[in-house]
Short mmCIF file of C-alpha atoms in Angstrom, two decimals:
data_model
loop_
_atom_site.label_atom_id
_atom_site.label_comp_id
_atom_site.label_asym_id
_atom_site.label_seq_id
_atom_site.Cartn_x
_atom_site.Cartn_y
_atom_site.Cartn_z
CA SER A 1 23.85 86.75 109.05
CA ARG A 2 22.39 87.81 105.71
CA ARG A 3 21.48 85.98 102.51
CA CYS A 4 22.27 82.50 103.81
CA THR A 5 20.51 79.40 102.43
CA VAL A 6 19.55 76.59 104.82
CA ALA A 7 17.92 73.76 102.85
CA GLY A 8 17.32 70.01 103.15
CA ASN A 9 18.72 69.58 106.67
CA PHE A 10 17.59 67.35 109.55
CA CYS A 11 17.40 69.37 112.78
CA ASP A 12 15.04 67.13 114.75
CA TRP A 13 14.81 66.48 118.52
CA CYS A 14 16.48 69.75 119.55
CA VAL A 15 14.56 69.93 122.81
CA ARG A 16 15.04 70.61 126.50
CA GLY A 17 12.66 71.49 129.30
CA TYR A 18 10.22 68.73 128.32
CA SER A 19 9.80 65.02 128.90
CA HIS A 20 6.37 63.74 128.05
CA GLY A 21 4.17 63.13 131.07
CA VAL A 22 6.87 64.14 133.55
CA TYR A 23 7.84 67.78 133.13
CA HIS A 24 7.05 70.68 130.84
CA ARG A 25 8.92 73.76 131.98
CA GLY A 26 9.04 75.72 128.75
CA GLN A 27 12.71 76.55 128.33
CA ASP A 28 13.49 77.82 124.83
CA SER A 29 15.19 75.40 122.47
CA ALA A 30 14.82 75.09 118.71
CA GLY A 31 15.77 73.12 115.65
CA ILE A 32 16.60 76.37 113.82
CA LEU A 33 17.38 79.62 115.68
CA VAL A 34 17.45 82.98 113.88
CA PHE A 35 18.23 86.03 116.01
CA GLU A 36 20.22 89.22 116.52
CA GLN A 37 18.98 90.84 113.30
CA CYS A 38 19.57 87.98 110.85
CA ARG A 39 18.01 89.11 107.57
CA GLU A 40 17.18 88.02 104.02
CA ASN A 41 17.93 84.33 104.66
CA VAL A 42 16.17 81.40 102.97
CA PHE A 43 15.02 78.22 104.77
CA VAL A 44 13.57 75.51 102.50
CA GLY A 45 12.71 71.86 102.99
CA ASN A 46 14.21 71.30 106.44
CA SER A 47 12.98 68.89 109.10
CA ALA A 48 13.00 70.39 112.59
CA THR A 49 10.41 68.30 114.39
CA HIS A 50 10.08 67.46 118.10
CA GLY A 51 11.89 70.64 119.18
CA GLY A 52 11.22 73.24 121.82
CA ASP A 53 10.35 75.39 118.81
CA GLY A 54 10.73 74.08 115.29
CA PHE A 55 11.82 77.49 113.98
CA PHE A 56 12.59 80.35 116.39
CA LEU A 57 13.08 83.83 114.97
CA TYR A 58 13.73 86.75 117.34
CA ALA A 59 14.98 90.26 116.63
CA GLY A 60 17.50 90.13 119.47
CA ASN A 61 18.22 92.05 122.65
CA GLU A 62 19.81 94.95 120.82
CA THR A 63 16.46 95.63 119.15
CA THR A 64 14.19 94.98 122.12
CA GLU A 65 16.27 96.43 124.95
CA LYS A 66 18.69 98.97 123.47
CA THR A 67 17.66 100.61 120.18
CA GLY A 68 14.03 99.67 119.55
CA VAL A 69 14.73 99.33 115.82
CA GLY A 70 15.93 96.62 113.48
CA GLY A 71 14.79 93.02 113.57
CA SER A 72 15.30 89.65 111.93
CA ASN A 73 13.50 90.77 108.80
CA ASP A 74 12.81 89.68 105.20
CA ASN A 75 13.48 85.96 105.77
CA LEU A 76 11.83 83.29 103.59
CA VAL A 77 10.67 80.06 105.28
CA PHE A 78 9.10 77.53 102.90
CA GLU A 79 8.00 73.88 103.00
CA ASN A 80 9.65 72.87 106.27
CA ASP A 81 8.39 70.32 108.78
CA PHE A 82 8.17 72.00 112.20
CA SER A 83 5.59 69.66 113.70
CA HIS A 84 5.44 68.23 117.25
CA ALA A 85 7.06 71.29 118.88
CA VAL A 86 6.80 71.60 122.64
CA ALA A 87 6.15 75.34 122.36
CA ASN A 88 5.75 76.74 118.83
CA GLY A 89 6.07 75.22 115.40
CA ILE A 90 7.16 78.70 114.28
CA GLU A 91 7.98 81.56 116.62
CA ALA A 92 8.71 84.92 114.99
CA THR A 93 8.87 88.03 117.18
CA PHE A 94 9.78 91.73 117.04
CA SER A 95 10.47 91.53 113.30
CA GLU A 96 8.82 92.32 109.97
CA ASN A 97 8.37 91.27 106.35
CA ASN A 98 9.02 87.59 107.01
CA THR A 99 7.35 84.94 104.86
CA PHE A 100 6.20 81.54 106.20
CA VAL A 101 4.61 79.43 103.46
CA ARG A 102 3.59 75.76 103.19
CA ASN A 103 5.17 74.61 106.45
CA ASP A 104 3.81 71.90 108.75
CA CYS A 105 3.34 73.22 112.31
CA SER A 106 0.96 70.54 113.59
CA ASP A 107 0.86 69.00 117.07
CA SER A 108 2.59 71.96 118.72
CA ASP A 109 1.45 74.18 121.57
CA HIS A 110 1.01 77.13 119.21
CA GLY A 111 1.36 76.41 115.50
CA VAL A 112 2.64 79.94 114.86
CA TRP A 113 3.46 82.51 117.53
CA ALA A 114 4.25 85.88 115.99
CA GLY A 115 4.22 88.44 118.81
CA TYR A 116 5.12 91.99 117.82
CA SER A 117 5.38 91.01 114.16
CA ARG A 118 4.65 93.42 111.34
CA ARG A 119 3.79 92.91 107.68
CA SER A 120 4.62 89.19 107.66
CA LEU A 121 2.91 86.50 105.58
CA ILE A 122 1.67 83.27 107.19
CA GLY A 123 0.29 81.37 104.21
CA GLY A 124 -0.65 77.89 103.11
CA ASN A 125 0.60 76.20 106.29
CA LYS A 126 -0.71 72.98 107.79
CA ILE A 127 -1.57 73.63 111.45
CA GLU A 128 -3.48 70.72 112.95
CA SER A 129 -4.16 69.52 116.52
CA CYS A 130 -2.26 72.24 118.37
CA LYS A 131 -2.65 72.33 122.13
CA THR A 132 -3.35 76.07 122.62
CA ALA A 133 -3.84 77.84 119.29
CA GLY A 134 -3.20 77.61 115.57
CA VAL A 135 -1.95 81.16 114.99
CA SER A 136 -1.30 83.53 117.92
CA ILE A 137 -0.18 87.13 117.43
CA GLU A 138 0.00 89.71 120.20
CA HIS A 139 0.71 93.33 119.32
CA GLY A 140 0.95 92.59 115.58
CA GLN A 141 0.19 94.89 112.65
CA GLU A 142 -0.54 94.31 108.96
CA ASN A 143 0.21 90.59 109.08
CA ARG A 144 -1.45 88.37 106.48
CA ILE A 145 -2.86 85.01 107.60
CA VAL A 146 -3.83 83.48 104.28
CA ALA A 147 -4.93 80.07 102.95
CA ASN A 148 -3.87 78.06 106.01
CA ARG A 149 -5.54 74.88 107.20
CA ILE A 150 -6.06 75.21 110.96
CA THR A 151 -7.92 72.40 112.70
CA SER A 152 -8.67 70.97 116.15
CA ALA A 153 -7.27 73.57 118.54
CA PRO A 154 -8.71 75.48 121.52
CA ALA A 155 -8.31 78.64 119.39
CA GLY A 156 -7.87 78.78 115.63
CA VAL A 157 -6.60 82.36 115.19
CA HIS A 158 -6.02 84.58 118.24
CA LEU A 159 -4.98 88.24 117.84
CA TRP A 160 -4.79 90.57 120.80
CA TRP A 161 -3.34 93.56 122.59
CA ASP A 162 -2.59 93.71 126.30
CA PHE A 163 -0.52 95.98 128.45
CA ASP A 164 2.91 94.42 128.30
CA LYS A 165 4.86 97.05 130.20
CA ALA A 166 8.36 95.85 129.31
CA PHE A 167 7.75 96.31 125.58
CA VAL A 168 4.81 98.70 125.27
CA ASP A 169 6.48 101.25 127.56
CA GLY A 170 10.04 100.15 126.73
CA VAL A 171 12.40 101.26 123.98
CA PHE A 172 10.72 99.00 121.41
CA GLY A 173 7.28 100.46 122.06
CA LYS A 174 8.53 104.02 122.03
CA LYS A 175 10.06 103.56 118.58
CA GLY A 176 7.04 102.03 116.88
CA ASP A 177 3.48 100.78 116.92
CA THR A 178 2.59 98.01 119.37
CA SER A 179 -1.13 97.85 118.64
CA SER A 180 -2.96 94.80 117.37
CA SER A 181 -4.36 96.19 114.15
CA SER A 182 -4.92 96.00 110.39
CA ASN A 183 -4.20 92.28 110.07
CA GLN A 184 -5.79 90.07 107.41
CA ILE A 185 -7.42 86.68 108.00
CA HIS A 186 -8.22 85.63 104.43
CA GLY A 187 -9.06 82.37 102.71
CA ASN A 188 -8.33 79.98 105.59
CA ASP A 189 -10.02 76.75 106.60
CA ILE A 190 -10.46 77.14 110.37
CA LEU A 191 -12.20 73.96 111.44
CA SER A 192 -13.22 72.12 114.62
CA CYS A 193 -11.63 74.63 116.98
CA ASP A 194 -13.26 75.47 120.30
CA VAL A 195 -13.07 79.17 119.38
CA ALA A 196 -12.37 79.68 115.68
CA VAL A 197 -11.32 83.36 115.64
CA ARG A 198 -10.71 85.44 118.76
CA LEU A 199 -9.84 89.17 118.67
CA VAL A 200 -9.15 91.15 121.85
CA GLN A 201 -8.43 94.89 121.85
CA ASP A 202 -7.81 94.51 118.13
CA ARG A 203 -8.87 96.98 115.48
CA SER A 204 -9.39 96.99 111.71
CA THR A 205 -8.55 93.32 111.11
CA SER A 206 -10.36 92.02 108.02
CA ILE A 207 -11.88 88.53 107.90
CA ARG A 208 -12.73 87.38 104.38
CA TRP A 209 -13.24 84.21 102.31
CA ASN A 210 -12.74 81.84 105.25
CA VAL A 211 -14.55 78.63 106.09
CA ILE A 212 -15.04 78.97 109.85
CA HIS A 213 -16.25 76.23 112.17
CA GLY A 214 -16.06 76.36 115.95
CA ARG A 215 -17.25 73.84 118.49
CA GLU A 216 -18.20 76.59 120.95
CA ILE A 217 -17.76 80.03 119.33
CA LEU A 218 -17.03 80.96 115.72
CA LEU A 219 -16.15 84.64 116.12
CA ASP A 220 -15.19 85.98 119.54
CA LEU A 221 -14.92 89.77 119.78
CA GLY A 222 -13.22 90.60 123.06
CA ALA A 223 -13.06 93.91 124.90
CA LYS A 224 -12.33 97.04 122.89
CA THR A 225 -12.30 95.24 119.55
CA THR A 226 -13.31 97.00 116.36
CA PRO A 227 -13.26 94.52 113.49
CA GLY A 228 -12.57 95.54 109.93
CA SER A 229 -14.52 94.08 107.02
CA VAL A 230 -16.09 90.68 107.71
CA GLU A 231 -17.45 89.35 104.43
CA HIS A 232 -17.69 86.36 102.10
CA ASN A 233 -17.10 83.92 104.94
CA LEU A 234 -18.86 80.58 105.26
CA PHE A 235 -19.82 80.14 108.93
CA SER A 236 -20.34 76.42 109.56
CA GLY A 237 -22.40 75.05 112.43
CA GLN A 238 -23.46 71.59 113.55
CA ARG A 239 -25.02 69.27 111.01
CA SER A 240 -27.36 67.73 113.56
CA ARG A 241 -30.25 69.50 115.26
CA THR A 242 -29.72 67.46 118.41
CA ARG A 243 -26.10 68.50 119.13
CA PRO A 244 -25.37 71.77 120.96
CA ARG A 245 -25.24 74.64 118.51
CA PRO A 246 -22.08 76.76 118.64
CA LEU A 247 -22.44 80.50 119.13
CA LEU A 248 -21.92 82.46 115.93
CA VAL A 249 -20.62 85.62 117.61
CA ARG A 250 -19.74 86.46 121.20
CA ASN A 251 -19.49 90.23 121.40
CA GLU A 252 -17.73 91.75 124.42
CA SER A 253 -16.33 94.65 122.44
CA GLY A 254 -18.55 97.25 124.08
CA ALA A 255 -20.12 98.30 120.77
CA ALA A 256 -23.13 97.02 118.89
CA TRP A 257 -22.04 94.72 116.08
CA ALA A 258 -23.82 92.28 113.78
CA VAL A 259 -22.58 89.89 111.14
CA PRO A 260 -22.72 91.73 107.80
CA ALA A 261 -25.08 90.44 105.13
CA LYS A 262 -22.25 89.36 102.82
CA ASN A 263 -21.64 86.14 104.77
CA GLU A 264 -23.21 82.71 104.51
CA ARG A 265 -24.11 79.82 106.77
CA ARG A 266 -24.09 76.05 106.70
CA GLY A 267 -25.59 73.95 109.49
CA TYR A 268 -27.12 75.01 112.79
CA LEU A 269 -25.86 77.97 114.83
CA ARG A 270 -27.17 80.07 117.68
CA GLY A 271 -27.00 83.82 118.21
CA GLU A 272 -27.16 86.30 121.05
CA GLY A 273 -29.04 89.53 121.61
CA GLY A 274 -32.07 88.41 119.64
CA PHE A 275 -30.16 87.72 116.43
CA ASP A 276 -31.10 84.44 114.76
CA PRO A 277 -28.24 83.16 112.57
CA MET A 278 -30.63 80.71 110.95
CA THR A 279 -31.90 83.65 108.90
CA MET A 280 -28.51 83.96 107.19
CA PRO A 281 -28.30 82.71 103.58
CA THR A 282 -27.31 79.07 103.22
CA ALA A 283 -24.27 78.35 101.07
CA LEU A 284 -23.42 75.33 98.98
CA GLY A 285 -19.84 76.55 98.56
CA ILE A 286 -17.64 79.57 98.87
CA VAL A 287 -15.82 81.25 96.00
CA ARG A 288 -12.35 82.43 96.99
CA PRO A 289 -9.98 84.56 94.99
CA PRO A 290 -6.59 82.91 94.28
CA SER A 291 -4.33 83.01 97.34
CA ARG A 292 -1.37 84.16 95.24
CA LEU A 293 1.13 82.62 97.63
CA PRO A 294 4.70 83.09 96.47
CA ALA A 295 6.57 80.30 94.69
CA THR A 296 9.18 78.33 96.60
CA PRO A 297 12.61 79.99 96.36
CA ASN A 298 15.06 78.30 94.01
CA VAL A 299 17.78 76.67 96.12
CA SER A 300 20.73 74.48 95.17
CA THR A 301 19.30 71.29 96.67
CA LYS A 302 15.91 69.82 95.78
CA ARG A 303 15.92 67.53 98.82
CA ARG A 304 13.06 67.85 101.27
CA ALA A 305 14.28 66.46 104.60
CA ARG A 306 11.54 64.39 106.27
CA LEU A 307 11.51 61.82 109.03
CA GLY A 308 11.24 58.30 107.67
CA PRO A 309 8.18 56.09 108.12
CA ASP A 310 10.05 53.97 110.69
CA THR A 311 10.37 56.90 113.11
CA PRO A 312 7.49 57.22 115.62
CA ARG A 313 6.11 60.76 115.69
CA GLY A 314 4.32 62.87 118.28
CA ARG A 315 5.17 64.86 121.39
CA GLU A 316 4.57 61.71 123.43
CA GLN A 317 7.79 60.41 121.84
CA ILE A 318 9.88 63.14 123.52
CA ARG A 319 11.45 61.47 126.52
CA ILE A 320 14.74 62.40 128.10
CA GLY A 321 17.29 59.79 129.10
CA GLU A 322 20.62 60.19 130.86
CA TRP A 323 22.26 61.82 127.82
CA GLY A 324 19.34 63.68 126.23
CA PRO A 325 16.36 62.78 124.03
CA VAL A 326 15.89 59.04 123.59
CA ASP A 327 15.64 57.65 120.05
CA PRO A 328 12.10 56.15 120.01
CA ARG A 329 13.21 53.48 117.50
CA MET A 330 15.65 51.88 119.97
CA PRO A 331 14.66 49.63 122.92
CA HIS A 332 14.85 51.75 126.04
CA ALA A 333 13.23 51.78 129.47
CA TRP A 334 12.46 55.24 130.71
CA PRO A 335 12.91 56.57 133.30
CA ALA A 336 15.66 54.20 134.39
CA TYR A 337 15.19 55.41 137.99
CA GLN A 338 12.32 57.26 139.61
CA ALA A 339 11.08 58.18 143.03
CA ALA A 340 7.34 57.84 142.55
CA ALA A 341 4.84 60.15 144.20
CA GLY A 342 2.55 57.27 145.16
CA ALA A 343 2.01 53.51 145.16
CA THR A 344 2.19 53.28 141.36
CA ALA A 345 4.82 54.26 138.82
CA GLN A 346 4.96 54.18 135.04
CA VAL A 347 7.85 52.86 132.98
CA HIS A 348 7.81 53.62 129.25
CA LEU A 349 9.34 51.19 126.79
CA SER A 350 10.42 52.36 123.35
CA GLY A 351 11.54 50.37 120.32
CA THR A 352 9.97 47.56 118.30
CA GLY A 353 9.44 43.85 118.79
CA ALA A 354 8.20 41.72 121.68
CA TYR A 355 8.99 42.16 125.37
CA LEU A 356 8.60 40.14 128.57
CA ALA A 357 8.70 41.99 131.91
CA SER A 358 9.02 40.75 135.49
CA SER A 359 9.30 42.26 138.96
CA VAL A 360 12.17 41.43 141.30
CA ARG A 361 9.91 41.88 144.38
CA LYS A 362 6.87 39.69 144.96
CA ASP A 363 4.83 42.53 146.50
CA VAL A 364 5.16 44.61 143.29
CA GLU A 365 3.22 43.75 140.13
CA ILE A 366 3.36 44.89 136.50
CA ASP A 367 0.08 45.45 134.66
CA LYS A 368 1.29 44.34 131.18
CA PRO A 369 4.04 41.79 131.74
CA GLN A 370 4.30 40.95 128.05
CA GLY A 371 3.38 42.47 124.70
CA GLU A 372 4.76 44.48 121.81
CA LEU A 373 6.95 47.58 121.93
CA PRO A 374 6.42 50.46 122.37
CA ALA A 375 4.48 50.11 125.62
CA THR A 376 3.84 51.76 128.96
CA LEU A 377 4.01 49.57 132.06
CA THR A 378 2.30 50.44 135.33
CA VAL A 379 4.18 49.20 138.39
CA ARG A 380 2.09 48.97 141.56
CA LEU A 381 2.31 47.77 145.16
CA LEU A 382 0.34 44.72 146.27
CA PRO A 383 -1.11 44.31 149.79
CA LEU A 384 1.04 42.17 152.05
CA PRO A 385 -0.42 38.79 153.12
CA GLY A 386 -2.35 38.77 156.38
CA GLY A 387 -2.46 42.56 156.59
CA ALA A 388 1.24 42.82 157.42
CA GLN A 389 2.71 46.31 157.61
CA ARG A 390 5.71 47.81 155.81
CA GLY A 391 7.45 51.14 155.65
CA SER A 392 6.12 53.99 153.56
CA ILE A 393 9.00 53.90 151.05
CA VAL A 394 9.18 50.64 149.08
CA PRO A 395 11.89 49.96 146.49
CA PHE A 396 11.01 48.33 143.15
CA GLU A 397 13.00 46.86 140.27
CA ILE A 398 11.75 45.42 136.99
CA LYS A 399 13.55 43.47 134.27
CA VAL A 400 12.43 43.57 130.63
CA LYS A 401 13.63 41.08 128.02
CA THR A 402 13.50 42.28 124.40
CA ASP A 403 14.60 40.86 121.06
CA THR A 404 17.90 42.71 121.38
CA GLY A 405 18.72 42.32 125.07
CA GLU A 406 17.55 43.11 128.60
CA LEU A 407 16.37 46.45 129.98
CA SER A 408 15.88 47.40 133.62
CA ALA A 409 14.24 50.15 135.63
CA ASN A 410 14.09 50.75 139.36
CA GLY A 411 13.08 53.27 141.96
CA THR A 412 10.81 53.67 144.95
CA LEU A 413 7.08 53.66 145.52
CA LEU A 414 5.40 55.65 148.29
CA ASP A 415 2.72 53.82 150.27
CA VAL A 416 0.80 56.58 152.07
CA GLU A 417 -2.55 58.32 152.11
CA TRP A 418 -2.84 62.11 152.02
CA ASP A 419 -5.58 64.27 153.46
CA VAL A 420 -5.82 67.28 151.13
CA ALA A 421 -7.87 70.43 151.62
CA PHE A 422 -8.30 73.09 148.91
CA HIS A 423 -9.27 76.62 149.94
CA ARG A 424 -10.08 79.73 147.95
CA TRP A 425 -8.37 82.85 149.23
CA THR A 426 -8.78 86.60 148.98
CA LYS A 427 -5.89 87.67 151.25
CA ASP A 428 -2.45 87.16 149.71
CA PRO A 429 -0.78 84.20 151.53
CA ARG A 430 2.61 85.89 151.17
CA GLU A 431 1.47 88.84 153.25
CA ASN A 432 -0.97 87.22 155.69
CA ASP A 433 -1.01 84.39 158.20
CA PHE A 434 -1.53 81.20 156.16
CA ALA A 435 -3.48 79.55 158.97
CA ALA A 436 -5.95 82.44 158.83
CA VAL A 437 -6.10 82.27 155.02
CA THR A 438 -7.03 78.58 155.16
CA LYS A 439 -9.26 78.79 158.23
CA GLY A 440 -12.74 77.37 157.94
CA GLU A 441 -14.30 74.69 155.81
CA PRO A 442 -12.33 74.05 152.59
CA GLY A 443 -13.92 74.43 149.19
CA LYS A 444 -12.93 70.83 148.45
CA ARG A 445 -11.39 67.93 150.36
CA GLU A 446 -9.86 64.67 149.10
CA ARG A 447 -8.18 61.50 150.38
CA ILE A 448 -5.54 60.56 147.82
CA LYS A 449 -2.62 58.14 147.42
CA SER A 450 -0.32 60.47 145.49
CA LEU A 451 0.40 64.17 145.99
CA ASP A 452 1.06 64.89 142.32
CA PHE A 453 -0.99 67.65 140.67
CA PRO A 454 0.28 68.83 137.25
CA TRP A 455 -2.76 71.13 136.91
CA GLN A 456 -1.17 73.42 134.31
CA ASN A 457 -3.97 75.86 133.35
CA ALA A 458 -6.58 74.05 135.47
CA GLY A 459 -6.89 73.40 139.20
CA PRO A 460 -8.86 71.52 141.86
CA PHE A 461 -12.16 73.30 141.18
CA GLU A 462 -14.42 73.02 138.14
CA LYS A 463 -13.79 76.68 137.28
CA ASP A 464 -12.09 79.82 138.60
CA ASN A 465 -8.84 78.09 139.52
CA ASP A 466 -6.74 81.13 140.31
CA ARG A 467 -6.16 82.13 143.94
CA PHE A 468 -6.46 78.83 145.75
CA ALA A 469 -4.46 77.25 148.56
CA THR A 470 -3.64 73.61 149.30
CA VAL A 471 -2.93 71.94 152.65
CA ALA A 472 -1.87 68.28 152.47
CA THR A 473 -0.96 66.09 155.46
CA THR A 474 0.17 62.51 155.91
CA VAL A 475 2.29 60.32 158.22
CA LEU A 476 5.37 58.49 156.96
CA GLN A 477 6.65 55.26 158.53
CA LEU A 478 10.43 55.30 158.04
CA ASP A 479 13.60 53.52 159.09
CA ALA A 480 16.45 55.63 160.40
CA GLY A 481 18.53 57.20 157.65
CA ARG A 482 19.07 60.15 155.36
CA TYR A 483 16.20 61.18 153.08
CA ARG A 484 15.76 63.53 150.14
CA ILE A 485 12.50 65.43 149.61
CA ARG A 486 11.68 67.02 146.25
CA THR A 487 8.80 69.31 145.40
CA VAL A 488 7.75 70.96 142.16
CA SER A 489 5.52 73.95 142.74
CA ASP A 490 3.81 76.84 141.01
CA ASP A 491 3.37 79.00 143.00
CA GLY A 492 4.51 78.95 146.65
CA VAL A 493 5.33 75.85 148.66
CA ARG A 494 6.37 75.00 152.24
CA VAL A 495 7.05 71.54 153.65
CA TYR A 496 7.14 70.61 157.33
CA VAL A 497 8.41 67.33 158.76
CA GLY A 498 7.21 67.30 162.33
CA ASP A 499 7.61 70.86 163.52
CA LYS A 500 10.60 71.59 161.27
CA ARG A 501 10.18 73.59 158.07
CA VAL A 502 12.46 71.84 155.54
CA ILE A 503 11.40 73.53 152.25
CA ASP A 504 10.38 77.16 151.99
CA ASN A 505 9.79 78.81 148.59
CA TRP A 506 6.89 81.08 149.49
CA THR A 507 7.01 83.17 146.29
CA HIS A 508 5.17 83.74 143.01
CA HIS A 509 7.16 81.59 140.55
CA ALA A 510 7.03 79.37 137.50
CA PRO A 511 7.19 75.57 138.02
CA THR A 512 10.26 75.17 140.23
CA GLU A 513 11.94 72.21 141.88
CA ASP A 514 13.02 72.53 145.52
CA VAL A 515 15.14 69.86 147.23
CA CYS A 516 16.22 69.20 150.80
CA GLU A 517 18.00 66.37 152.60
CA LEU A 518 17.55 65.50 156.26
CA ASP A 519 18.34 62.74 158.75
CA LEU A 520 15.32 61.02 160.28
CA THR A 521 14.93 58.48 163.06
CA THR A 522 13.00 55.22 162.95
CA GLY A 523 9.27 55.65 163.44
CA SER A 524 6.36 57.89 162.43
CA HIS A 525 6.94 61.32 160.92
CA ALA A 526 4.11 63.79 160.28
CA VAL A 527 4.41 65.69 156.97
CA ARG A 528 2.54 68.85 156.07
CA VAL A 529 2.69 70.50 152.63
CA GLU A 530 1.34 74.04 152.14
CA HIS A 531 0.88 75.55 148.70
CA PHE A 532 -0.73 78.59 147.13
CA GLU A 533 -1.58 79.47 143.54
CA ILE A 534 -1.93 83.07 142.35
CA ASP A 535 -2.67 82.87 138.61
CA GLY A 536 -1.73 81.17 135.36
CA TRP A 537 0.10 77.84 135.49
CA ALA A 538 -0.40 75.65 138.59
CA HIS A 539 1.58 72.65 139.86
CA LEU A 540 2.24 70.77 143.09
CA SER A 541 4.06 67.47 143.56
CA PHE A 542 5.90 65.79 146.44
CA ARG A 543 8.45 62.96 146.38
CA ILE A 544 10.70 61.42 149.03
CA GLU A 545 13.48 58.86 148.70
CA ARG A 546 16.16 57.39 150.91
CA VAL A 547 19.70 58.45 149.98
CA GLY A 548 21.86 57.03 152.76
CA LYS A 549 22.04 55.31 156.11
#
């Protein structure tokens, strides 16, 4: 499509692969999708919040896999609300000469992801409180990052090159440049980020007229980085002498490099290699040239679509019901059914007004039985009188009265205790005996009530959480019947009930659900869960529920 105008539309809540606090599996979805070489289109004043991406622009498979040329180029994207995206407020890849000006990309994973972009303008955007980075560009050339406000993210601006074989050595890479080079970071406010600007294997990127404040590092020069001009920036440190001073520059580029004299400082910073940033000139202000951002395109409608003040906002509002995303303005209990991983479960209530909640079973309590919507209720098992025993799987049901009617939620709680051992490994568990891999004293051991670890980029150890293995054991007390076991794992998982292996996905994979059903007799059943993590994302959870007699 060419020369289309998309203006003043509501495209909110176009999301899949995410339900806050339950799963985050990263499938692509978007409020606005532009692909297969769509060019010269105009997008003004749209609302595409709470999506997988707010705006997703991609050259298309013909470009990336067949010809190596073309792209979704020369599009204009102005004054849209793309906030609260699960993945990216704006994603724009394998394309050039696109313009993204005065959009809101806040509260996303990445505010802007522009991999393999060339000669595009990212200007005047609001990018606040993103979970991973404000602006991320891999393999990008001659892009202009100008006059944006980027605050409160692990990384403010991150530009890098890495060996991405599919594209660097593929048809796209053979037809053009895939370096990270000659970009401009000019006139931005990059504030309260852990790392303000990070460049890795990047060359000739200029950094000028920015106000840069990082909680840990202001300018991070990774391996094989050769920065372009760095001048007229105001590097801002802590105002207090007693707080930890952030590092002005971390230099892993392999070459000697010092901050040029044409930069200024405010507050307290620390240096490395004998350099004292406190000798830098102190600034009372910074003089920037005009940003010269382009004017908003003239479109037929002047409407700017925006969510109303009565609509709750934030990624925590993205919850999936039976038919898709739940309207957070309407009374709703979510999830309506759940098999909990332990002796507690959470039920989320949306809507407005008062509520009164009660439990059908006397041995199950609710932490906030009354209050105002929205609310989150914690449902938990109570000890039985006199130390009486019960089975490991306990059903629950709650009723919630609201101003507009009654809601209900039910499920099962799991009353067990797990013994969990975490081991570091050097021999690949896929190719070696797992018992030998996990032999010896574990690096960490825990007794826990719930085998539910959504580690994501973390893990069981304080640092270095790649290449670890988990062994978890417990004993279930069950009545005779048919049971369903579910695991979510990243990476490999195996589950044994007694001596029988009932789940086996011993591979390197993204977060994946595995399910089995089996008939069990009355009595005690030993359960053993084995798991390994290679790198990147990490996850392990176990649930069991009864499905039949």
